[in-house]
């Protein structure tokens, strides 16, 4: 299969695929990101990742981001599935799981990060409710 065909299939899928440059400005925003977050690519590309990061988590996010951009090192390893809250265009908070993909140049210098994200709000709420019910019965 042609790489362009594969890339098109991935980018048009249901998961969000987002990339940001080393300054945290969005450079890629696929249809899945539009569906999950409510912003069009035209609205998101060129904007800061703050677009989807809850205000209360921004300082911690940017501390980690700048560390990764400066050192190329993350406390997360390839394939780690991370779970965090995110914000939709309408202001609602959702739960997302994602993996990060460092974007480096030929000299291994960090150019930015790409990520694949999935909305797990419903599953997260169901799990929380089940835990609450279990706690109530113990």
XYZ file of C-alpha atoms in Angstrom:
138
model
C 0.000 0.000 0.000
C 1.076 3.532 -0.751
C 2.197 5.629 2.267
C -0.059 8.491 1.185
C -3.095 6.179 1.214
C -2.200 4.936 4.699
C -1.651 8.480 5.958
C -5.016 9.549 4.551
C -6.741 6.610 6.253
C -5.146 7.425 9.609
C -5.784 11.155 9.378
C -9.434 10.685 8.426
C -10.141 8.174 11.196
C -12.198 8.702 14.338
C -9.241 9.430 16.632
C -7.777 12.897 16.930
C -4.335 13.319 15.427
C -2.717 16.554 16.510
C 0.806 17.872 16.030
C 2.435 20.927 17.551
C 5.779 22.603 16.924
C 8.385 23.093 19.622
C 6.590 26.277 20.754
C 3.345 24.374 21.321
C 1.571 25.840 18.302
C -0.745 23.428 16.533
C 0.480 22.421 13.065
C -1.842 19.487 12.339
C -5.490 18.988 13.319
C -7.384 16.151 11.645
C -11.101 15.438 11.253
C -11.067 13.296 14.404
C -9.792 16.314 16.354
C -12.576 18.413 14.856
C -15.152 15.838 15.961
C -13.761 15.400 19.484
C -12.882 19.009 20.332
C -15.318 20.976 18.164
C -12.744 23.302 16.595
C -12.184 23.172 12.846
C -8.647 22.758 11.530
C -8.835 26.359 10.339
C -9.613 27.493 13.908
C -6.986 25.290 15.575
C -3.900 25.336 13.329
C -1.559 28.102 14.443
C -3.118 28.292 17.909
C -1.499 27.227 21.179
C -2.275 23.839 22.675
C -3.903 25.886 25.441
C -6.926 25.626 23.151
C -7.655 22.177 24.631
C -5.720 22.215 27.931
C -7.793 23.060 31.024
C -6.554 26.306 32.612
C -5.728 24.609 35.917
C -3.329 22.187 34.157
C -1.538 24.575 31.821
C 1.415 25.462 34.073
C 2.221 21.800 34.704
C 1.770 20.953 31.011
C 4.138 23.694 29.836
C 6.788 22.839 32.414
C 6.871 19.285 31.076
C 6.626 20.433 27.449
C 9.608 22.794 27.717
C 11.668 20.104 29.471
C 10.991 17.663 26.630
C 11.763 20.265 23.958
C 15.058 21.206 25.640
C 16.276 17.707 26.507
C 14.452 15.383 24.136
C 13.613 13.308 27.211
C 10.178 12.550 28.568
C 9.167 10.667 31.664
C 6.782 8.772 29.400
C 8.074 6.009 27.189
C 6.981 5.081 23.705
C 3.598 3.451 23.829
C 2.577 4.830 27.227
C -1.131 5.540 27.241
C -1.742 8.804 29.066
C -5.107 9.970 30.402
C -5.949 13.614 31.053
C -8.868 16.020 31.020
C -9.232 18.271 27.982
C -11.539 21.096 26.973
C -13.907 21.219 24.022
C -14.785 24.374 22.089
C -18.055 24.686 24.035
C -16.108 24.728 27.317
C -17.072 21.241 28.475
C -14.382 19.086 30.001
C -13.823 15.648 28.517
C -11.471 12.783 29.340
C -8.946 11.789 26.696
C -6.396 9.017 26.417
C -3.437 9.599 24.145
C -0.012 8.521 23.034
C 2.728 10.938 22.091
C 5.071 10.694 19.157
C 8.204 12.885 19.318
C 8.948 14.672 16.050
C 12.706 15.027 15.544
C 14.967 16.196 12.742
C 17.843 14.230 11.195
C 20.089 15.329 14.083
C 17.603 14.083 16.695
C 16.661 17.621 17.730
C 13.078 18.006 18.937
C 10.848 19.755 16.404
C 7.627 19.145 18.302
C 5.183 16.448 19.289
C 2.442 14.585 17.505
C -0.266 12.792 19.459
C -3.120 10.407 18.830
C -6.060 11.069 21.164
C -9.334 9.312 21.899
C -12.341 10.631 23.816
C -12.949 8.231 26.721
C -15.356 10.435 28.678
C -18.180 7.890 28.705
C -15.943 4.982 29.722
C -14.271 7.100 32.411
C -17.656 8.104 33.876
C -18.894 4.492 33.826
C -15.735 3.270 35.579
C -16.015 6.022 38.193
C -19.669 5.094 38.839
C -18.812 1.391 39.191
C -16.069 2.230 41.689
C -18.498 4.415 43.630
C -20.999 1.565 43.759
C -18.343 -0.891 44.886
C -17.192 1.488 47.612
C -20.782 1.886 48.790
C -21.103 -1.891 49.202
C -17.883 -2.433 51.149
